[in-house]
C-alpha positions as a Markdown table, in Angstrom:
| # | Residue | x | y | z |
|---|---|---|---|---|
| 1 | Asp | 108.1 | -70.3 | -12.9 |
| 2 | Asp | 109.4 | -71.9 | -16.0 |
| 3 | Ser | 111.2 | -74.7 | -14.2 |
| 4 | Met | 108.2 | -75.6 | -12.1 |
| 5 | Val | 106.1 | -76.2 | -15.2 |
| 6 | Glu | 108.8 | -78.2 | -16.8 |
| 7 | Val | 108.7 | -80.6 | -13.7 |
| 8 | Ala | 104.9 | -80.7 | -13.7 |
| 9 | Ile | 104.8 | -81.7 | -17.3 |
| 10 | Ala | 107.5 | -84.3 | -17.1 |
| 11 | Ala | 105.6 | -85.8 | -14.0 |
| 12 | Phe | 102.3 | -86.2 | -16.5 |
| 13 | Thr | 104.4 | -87.8 | -19.3 |
| 14 | Thr | 103.5 | -91.3 | -18.4 |
| 15 | Val | 99.9 | -90.6 | -17.7 |
| 16 | Met | 99.7 | -88.7 | -21.3 |
| 17 | Ala | 101.0 | -92.1 | -22.9 |
| 18 | Met | 98.0 | -93.7 | -21.4 |
| 19 | Asp | 95.6 | -91.2 | -22.6 |
| 20 | Ala | 97.2 | -91.9 | -26.5 |
| 21 | Asp | 96.0 | -95.3 | -26.2 |
| 22 | Pro | 92.4 | -95.7 | -25.6 |
| 23 | Asn | 92.4 | -99.4 | -25.2 |
| 24 | Leu | 94.4 | -99.1 | -22.0 |
| 25 | Pro | 92.4 | -99.5 | -18.7 |
| 26 | Glu | 91.7 | -96.6 | -16.4 |
| 27 | Gln | 94.4 | -96.1 | -14.0 |
| 28 | Thr | 95.4 | -93.7 | -11.5 |
| 29 | Phe | 98.3 | -91.1 | -11.2 |
| 30 | Asp | 99.7 | -90.6 | -7.8 |
| 31 | Thr | 99.8 | -87.0 | -6.7 |
| 32 | Asn | 102.7 | -87.7 | -4.2 |
| 33 | Glu | 104.7 | -88.4 | -7.4 |
| 34 | Leu | 104.0 | -84.9 | -8.5 |
| 35 | Tyr | 104.6 | -83.3 | -5.2 |
| 36 | Thr | 107.8 | -85.3 | -4.8 |
| 37 | His | 109.3 | -83.9 | -7.9 |
| 38 | Val | 108.1 | -80.5 | -7.1 |
| 39 | Arg | 109.5 | -80.3 | -3.6 |
| 40 | Lys | 112.7 | -82.1 | -4.4 |
| 41 | Lys | 113.6 | -79.5 | -7.3 |
| 42 | Leu | 111.8 | -76.4 | -5.8 |
| 43 | Glu | 111.5 | -77.0 | -2.3 |
| 44 | Glu | 112.4 | -73.3 | -1.4 |
| 45 | Met | 109.8 | -71.9 | -3.6 |
| 46 | Val | 106.4 | -72.2 | -1.9 |
| 47 | Ser | 104.5 | -70.2 | -4.4 |
| 48 | Val | 105.7 | -73.0 | -6.7 |
| 49 | Lys | 103.8 | -75.7 | -4.9 |
| 50 | Ala | 100.8 | -73.5 | -4.4 |
| 51 | Asp | 100.2 | -73.1 | -8.0 |
| 52 | Val | 100.4 | -76.9 | -8.7 |
| 53 | Asp | 97.9 | -77.1 | -5.7 |
| 54 | Trp | 95.6 | -74.9 | -7.3 |
| 55 | Met | 95.8 | -76.5 | -10.5 |
| 56 | Ile | 94.9 | -79.8 | -9.1 |
| 57 | Cys | 92.1 | -78.3 | -6.9 |
| 58 | His | 90.6 | -76.9 | -10.0 |
| 59 | Val | 90.3 | -80.1 | -11.9 |
| 60 | Thr | 89.3 | -82.3 | -9.2 |
| 61 | Gly | 87.0 | -79.9 | -7.4 |
| 62 | Lys | 88.8 | -80.5 | -3.9 |
| 63 | Lys | 89.7 | -77.8 | -1.6 |
| 64 | Arg | 93.5 | -77.1 | -0.9 |
| 65 | Ser | 93.0 | -78.5 | 2.6 |
| 66 | Glu | 91.8 | -81.7 | 1.2 |
| 67 | Leu | 94.7 | -82.3 | -1.1 |
| 68 | Glu | 96.9 | -84.1 | 1.8 |
| 69 | His | 94.4 | -86.8 | 1.7 |
| 70 | Leu | 93.9 | -87.1 | -2.2 |
| 71 | Thr | 95.9 | -90.2 | -3.1 |
| 72 | Tyr | 95.0 | -90.3 | -7.1 |
| 73 | Ile | 94.3 | -88.2 | -10.0 |
| 74 | Arg | 92.4 | -90.0 | -12.9 |
| 75 | His | 94.4 | -90.0 | -15.9 |
| 76 | Ser | 91.6 | -88.5 | -18.1 |
| 77 | Lys | 92.2 | -85.2 | -16.0 |
| 78 | Ala | 96.2 | -85.3 | -17.0 |
| 79 | Glu | 95.6 | -83.6 | -20.4 |
| 80 | Glu | 93.5 | -80.8 | -18.7 |
| 81 | Leu | 96.4 | -80.3 | -16.1 |
| 82 | Thr | 99.1 | -80.4 | -18.7 |
| 83 | Asp | 97.5 | -77.8 | -20.8 |
| 84 | Met | 97.1 | -75.4 | -17.7 |
| 85 | Ala | 100.8 | -75.9 | -16.9 |
| 86 | Arg | 101.8 | -74.9 | -20.4 |
| 87 | Arg | 99.9 | -71.8 | -20.2 |
| 88 | Arg | 101.3 | -71.0 | -16.9 |
| 89 | Gln | 104.8 | -71.5 | -18.7 |
| 90 | Glu | 103.9 | -69.1 | -21.3 |
| 91 | Gly | 103.4 | -66.6 | -18.6 |
| 92 | Glu | 99.8 | -66.5 | -18.6 |
| 93 | Pro | 98.4 | -65.7 | -14.7 |
| 94 | Leu | 97.4 | -68.7 | -12.5 |
| 95 | Trp | 93.8 | -67.2 | -11.8 |
| 96 | Gln | 93.4 | -66.5 | -15.4 |
| 97 | Ile | 94.1 | -70.0 | -16.2 |
| 98 | Ile | 91.8 | -71.3 | -13.4 |
| 99 | Gly | 89.1 | -68.7 | -14.3 |
| 100 | Asn | 88.5 | -67.3 | -11.0 |
| 101 | Ala | 90.1 | -66.1 | -7.9 |
| 102 | Asp | 89.2 | -65.6 | -4.2 |
| 103 | Phe | 88.6 | -62.1 | -2.9 |
| 104 | Tyr | 87.5 | -61.3 | 0.7 |
| 105 | Gly | 85.7 | -64.7 | 0.9 |
| 106 | Tyr | 84.0 | -64.3 | -2.6 |
| 107 | Glu | 84.8 | -66.1 | -5.8 |
| 108 | Ile | 85.5 | -63.6 | -8.5 |
| 109 | Asp | 85.5 | -64.6 | -12.1 |
| 110 | Ile | 88.7 | -63.3 | -13.8 |
| 111 | Asn | 89.5 | -62.7 | -17.7 |
| 112 | Arg | 91.6 | -60.5 | -19.7 |
| 113 | Asn | 89.2 | -57.7 | -19.5 |
| 114 | Val | 89.9 | -57.3 | -15.5 |
| 115 | Leu | 92.7 | -57.1 | -13.2 |
| 116 | Cys | 93.1 | -60.1 | -10.9 |
| 117 | Pro | 92.0 | -58.8 | -7.4 |
| 118 | Arg | 95.0 | -58.2 | -5.0 |
| 119 | Pro | 95.5 | -58.7 | -1.2 |
| 120 | Glu | 96.0 | -54.9 | -0.8 |
| 121 | Thr | 92.6 | -54.2 | -2.3 |
| 122 | Glu | 91.1 | -56.6 | 0.3 |
| 123 | Glu | 92.5 | -54.2 | 3.0 |
| 124 | Leu | 90.9 | -51.4 | 1.2 |
| 125 | Val | 87.8 | -52.8 | 1.7 |
| 126 | Cys | 88.4 | -54.1 | 5.1 |
| 127 | Glu | 89.0 | -50.1 | 6.0 |
| 128 | Ala | 86.3 | -48.8 | 4.0 |
| 129 | Val | 83.5 | -51.3 | 5.5 |
| 130 | Lys | 84.1 | -50.0 | 9.0 |
| 131 | Tyr | 82.1 | -46.8 | 8.1 |
| 132 | Val | 79.5 | -48.4 | 5.6 |
| 133 | Thr | 76.2 | -49.2 | 6.7 |
| 134 | Glu | 73.1 | -50.4 | 5.3 |
| 135 | Asn | 71.7 | -46.9 | 4.5 |
| 136 | Ser | 74.8 | -45.7 | 3.1 |
| 137 | Arg | 75.3 | -45.1 | -0.8 |
| 138 | Val | 78.6 | -46.0 | -1.9 |
| 139 | Leu | 80.4 | -45.4 | -5.2 |
| 140 | Asp | 83.1 | -47.8 | -6.5 |
| 141 | Leu | 85.0 | -46.1 | -9.3 |
| 142 | Cys | 87.1 | -48.2 | -11.7 |
| 143 | Thr | 85.1 | -51.4 | -10.3 |
| 144 | Gly | 87.0 | -53.8 | -12.8 |
| 145 | Ser | 85.7 | -57.3 | -12.1 |
| 146 | Gly | 83.4 | -55.7 | -9.5 |
| 147 | Cys | 85.3 | -57.4 | -6.4 |
| 148 | Ile | 85.2 | -54.0 | -4.2 |
| 149 | Ala | 81.2 | -53.5 | -4.8 |
| 150 | Ile | 80.5 | -56.9 | -4.3 |
| 151 | Ala | 82.3 | -57.3 | -1.0 |
| 152 | Val | 81.2 | -53.9 | 0.1 |
| 153 | Ala | 77.4 | -54.8 | -0.7 |
| 154 | Asp | 77.3 | -58.3 | 0.8 |
| 155 | Lys | 79.3 | -57.3 | 3.8 |
| 156 | Thr | 77.2 | -54.0 | 4.7 |
| 157 | Gly | 73.7 | -54.2 | 2.5 |
| 158 | Ala | 74.7 | -50.7 | 1.3 |
| 159 | His | 73.6 | -49.5 | -2.1 |
| 160 | Val | 76.7 | -49.4 | -4.3 |
| 161 | Val | 77.1 | -47.6 | -7.7 |
| 162 | Ala | 80.0 | -49.5 | -9.4 |
| 163 | Ser | 81.2 | -47.5 | -12.4 |
| 164 | Asp | 83.8 | -48.4 | -15.3 |
| 165 | Val | 84.9 | -47.2 | -18.6 |
| 166 | Ser | 84.9 | -50.4 | -20.0 |
| 167 | Glu | 81.9 | -52.3 | -21.1 |
| 168 | Asp | 83.6 | -55.5 | -20.9 |
| 169 | Ala | 85.0 | -54.9 | -17.5 |
| 170 | Leu | 81.1 | -53.9 | -16.4 |
| 171 | Ala | 79.9 | -57.2 | -18.1 |
| 172 | Thr | 82.4 | -59.2 | -16.0 |
| 173 | Ala | 81.4 | -57.6 | -12.9 |
| 174 | Arg | 77.6 | -57.6 | -13.5 |
| 175 | Ser | 78.2 | -61.8 | -13.8 |
| 176 | Asn | 80.2 | -61.6 | -10.6 |
| 177 | Ala | 77.5 | -59.7 | -8.7 |
| 178 | Glu | 74.9 | -62.2 | -10.1 |
| 179 | Lys | 77.0 | -65.1 | -9.2 |
| 180 | Asn | 77.6 | -63.8 | -5.6 |
| 181 | Gly | 74.1 | -63.0 | -4.9 |
| 182 | Val | 74.3 | -59.2 | -4.7 |
| 183 | Ala | 72.9 | -58.1 | -8.1 |
| 184 | Asp | 70.1 | -56.4 | -6.6 |
| 185 | Lys | 72.4 | -54.1 | -4.4 |
| 186 | Ile | 74.6 | -53.0 | -7.1 |
| 187 | Glu | 73.8 | -50.5 | -9.8 |
| 188 | Phe | 76.4 | -50.6 | -12.6 |
| 189 | Val | 77.2 | -47.6 | -14.7 |
| 190 | Arg | 79.4 | -46.9 | -17.7 |
| 191 | Ser | 81.4 | -43.9 | -16.9 |
| 192 | Asp | 84.6 | -42.2 | -17.7 |
| 193 | Met | 85.4 | -41.6 | -13.9 |
| 194 | Phe | 82.5 | -39.0 | -12.7 |
| 195 | Gly | 81.2 | -38.2 | -16.3 |
| 196 | Asn | 77.9 | -40.4 | -15.9 |
| 197 | Ile | 77.9 | -40.4 | -12.0 |
| 198 | Glu | 74.9 | -38.6 | -10.3 |
| 199 | Gly | 73.9 | -37.9 | -6.8 |
| 200 | Ala | 75.5 | -37.7 | -3.7 |
| 201 | Phe | 77.6 | -40.8 | -1.8 |
| 202 | Asp | 78.4 | -41.3 | 1.6 |
| 203 | Val | 81.6 | -43.2 | 0.9 |
| 204 | Ile | 83.7 | -43.2 | -2.4 |
| 205 | Ile | 86.2 | -46.4 | -3.1 |
| 206 | Ser | 88.6 | -46.7 | -5.6 |
| 207 | Asn | 91.6 | -48.8 | -6.8 |
| 208 | Pro | 92.3 | -46.6 | -10.0 |
| 209 | Pro | 94.9 | -47.2 | -12.6 |
| 210 | Tyr | 98.1 | -46.1 | -10.9 |
| 211 | Ile | 101.2 | -47.5 | -13.0 |
| 212 | Pro | 103.1 | -44.7 | -14.7 |
| 213 | Thr | 103.3 | -45.4 | -18.3 |
| 214 | Ala | 106.9 | -46.0 | -19.0 |
| 215 | Asp | 106.9 | -48.6 | -16.2 |
| 216 | Ile | 104.2 | -51.0 | -17.6 |
| 217 | Gln | 106.8 | -52.6 | -19.8 |
| 218 | Lys | 108.9 | -53.4 | -16.7 |
| 219 | Leu | 106.2 | -55.5 | -15.1 |
| 220 | Asp | 106.2 | -59.1 | -14.8 |
| 221 | Arg | 105.1 | -60.7 | -17.8 |
| 222 | Glu | 101.9 | -62.0 | -16.4 |
| 223 | Val | 101.0 | -58.5 | -15.8 |
| 224 | Lys | 102.1 | -56.6 | -18.7 |
| 225 | Asp | 101.1 | -59.0 | -21.4 |
| 226 | Tyr | 97.6 | -60.2 | -19.7 |
| 227 | Glu | 96.0 | -57.7 | -17.8 |
| 228 | Pro | 94.5 | -54.5 | -19.6 |
| 229 | Ala | 96.6 | -51.8 | -19.9 |
| 230 | Leu | 93.5 | -49.7 | -19.3 |
| 231 | Ala | 93.3 | -50.7 | -15.7 |
| 232 | Leu | 96.8 | -50.3 | -15.3 |
| 233 | Asp | 98.2 | -47.3 | -17.0 |
| 234 | Gly | 97.9 | -43.9 | -14.7 |
| 235 | Gly | 99.5 | -41.9 | -17.1 |
| 236 | Glu | 103.1 | -40.2 | -17.2 |
| 237 | Asp | 103.5 | -40.2 | -13.5 |
| 238 | Gly | 100.8 | -42.6 | -12.5 |
| 239 | Met | 99.0 | -39.9 | -10.9 |
| 240 | Asp | 96.3 | -38.8 | -13.6 |
| 241 | Phe | 93.3 | -40.7 | -12.1 |
| 242 | Tyr | 94.2 | -39.3 | -8.5 |
| 243 | Arg | 94.0 | -35.6 | -9.7 |
| 244 | Ile | 90.6 | -36.2 | -11.3 |
| 245 | Ile | 89.4 | -37.7 | -8.1 |
| 246 | Ala | 90.8 | -35.0 | -6.0 |
| 247 | Glu | 89.2 | -32.3 | -8.1 |
| 248 | Lys | 85.5 | -34.1 | -8.5 |
| 249 | Ala | 85.3 | -36.3 | -5.3 |
| 250 | Gly | 84.2 | -33.5 | -3.1 |
| 251 | Gly | 81.5 | -32.7 | -5.2 |
| 252 | Phe | 79.8 | -36.1 | -5.0 |
| 253 | Leu | 80.3 | -36.8 | -1.4 |
| 254 | Ala | 77.8 | -35.8 | 1.3 |
| 255 | Glu | 78.8 | -33.6 | 4.2 |
| 256 | Gly | 81.2 | -35.8 | 6.2 |
| 257 | Gly | 81.6 | -38.2 | 3.7 |
| 258 | Arg | 84.3 | -40.5 | 3.5 |
| 259 | Ile | 86.8 | -41.4 | 0.4 |
| 260 | Phe | 89.1 | -44.6 | 0.4 |
| 261 | Leu | 91.8 | -44.8 | -2.3 |
| 262 | Glu | 94.3 | -47.7 | -3.0 |
| 263 | Val | 97.8 | -46.0 | -4.0 |
| 264 | Gly | 100.9 | -47.3 | -5.6 |
| 265 | Ile | 104.3 | -47.6 | -3.8 |
| 266 | Gly | 105.5 | -43.9 | -3.1 |
| 267 | Gln | 102.3 | -42.3 | -3.9 |
| 268 | Ala | 100.3 | -42.1 | -0.8 |
| 269 | Gln | 101.7 | -38.8 | 0.4 |
| 270 | Ala | 101.4 | -37.0 | -3.0 |
| 271 | Val | 97.6 | -38.3 | -3.2 |
| 272 | Gly | 96.9 | -37.2 | 0.3 |
| 273 | Asp | 98.2 | -33.7 | -0.4 |
| 274 | Met | 96.0 | -33.5 | -3.1 |
| 275 | Leu | 92.8 | -33.9 | -1.4 |
| 276 | Lys | 92.0 | -30.3 | -0.4 |
| 277 | Gly | 89.0 | -30.0 | 1.9 |
| 278 | Phe | 89.5 | -33.6 | 3.4 |
| 279 | Asp | 91.1 | -34.6 | 6.6 |
| 280 | Thr | 93.4 | -37.4 | 5.5 |
| 281 | Lys | 95.5 | -40.1 | 6.9 |
| 282 | Ile | 97.6 | -42.7 | 5.4 |
| 283 | Ile | 97.2 | -46.7 | 6.5 |
| 284 | Lys | 99.9 | -49.0 | 5.8 |
| 285 | Asp | 99.4 | -52.7 | 4.3 |
| 286 | Met | 100.4 | -55.6 | 5.8 |
| 287 | Gln | 103.9 | -55.4 | 3.9 |
| 288 | Gly | 104.4 | -52.0 | 5.7 |
| 289 | Ile | 103.8 | -50.0 | 2.8 |
| 290 | Asp | 101.9 | -46.9 | 2.5 |
| 291 | Arg | 98.8 | -48.3 | 0.5 |
| 292 | Ile | 95.5 | -46.6 | 1.4 |
| 293 | Val | 94.7 | -43.1 | 1.7 |
| 294 | Cys | 91.8 | -42.1 | 3.6 |
| 295 | Gly | 89.7 | -38.7 | 3.6 |
| 296 | Val | 86.7 | -37.2 | 5.7 |
| 297 | Lys | 85.1 | -34.4 | 3.8 |
| 298 | Leu | 85.2 | -31.2 | 6.0 |
């Protein structure tokens, strides 16, 4: 929010003056002053305080739970915080500014080549891992940052094939897998959907692009201007990738195999109807929205 950032920048003005004069002694800046400004002007906007908290955590190395005990920030950190605040003011997503995001307990590096993981996708993983064992072979289509593959591989010990059409996304996913200690459990494949995929799988998981093309320009600035269109654009009606999955997935699933798909608002029933040869069910997310389509191959 622009007003939040203006408040944050104003709170750093005095500190930045110190930075401009190298002869001034090292001093400290009371974070309570920042919190007071933010709470006074935007006390009803919880997410605003959260943004400020995360920025301070990033530059201090502290956890959010430790901030209430934090009494100062050295002025040498003020310039970095101010730069982060300005980038946020311009609409850049907080997690791209910080460079990583938490997903299902894993730290996932984020950049402009991949989507920032959403809470709804955690729910997709939570449902899928119920049916994955150490002996399962899992396909993660449209892996992006690799967050789904990483969580599934680590939680279950299964072998995961993670595919994406974007080599830049795959590079990020590989790095994230190494960072989270599961690189040996994941095989990364550059593939346009099923184009380069081989073999049969026990489980297929996918969070494909599902935004209708015309709706992309209606999205929040931090999404449409900073996240890759390749990972958002689902075609004219947002259903292009689901049609491919519905046509091809059965041929890549073992007998009794399962498929788990994240879908956009209002898409669940149509996607379920597409999955011929599957016994399907729809699961709501924590907001009560039909978000996950599950299918068992008949």
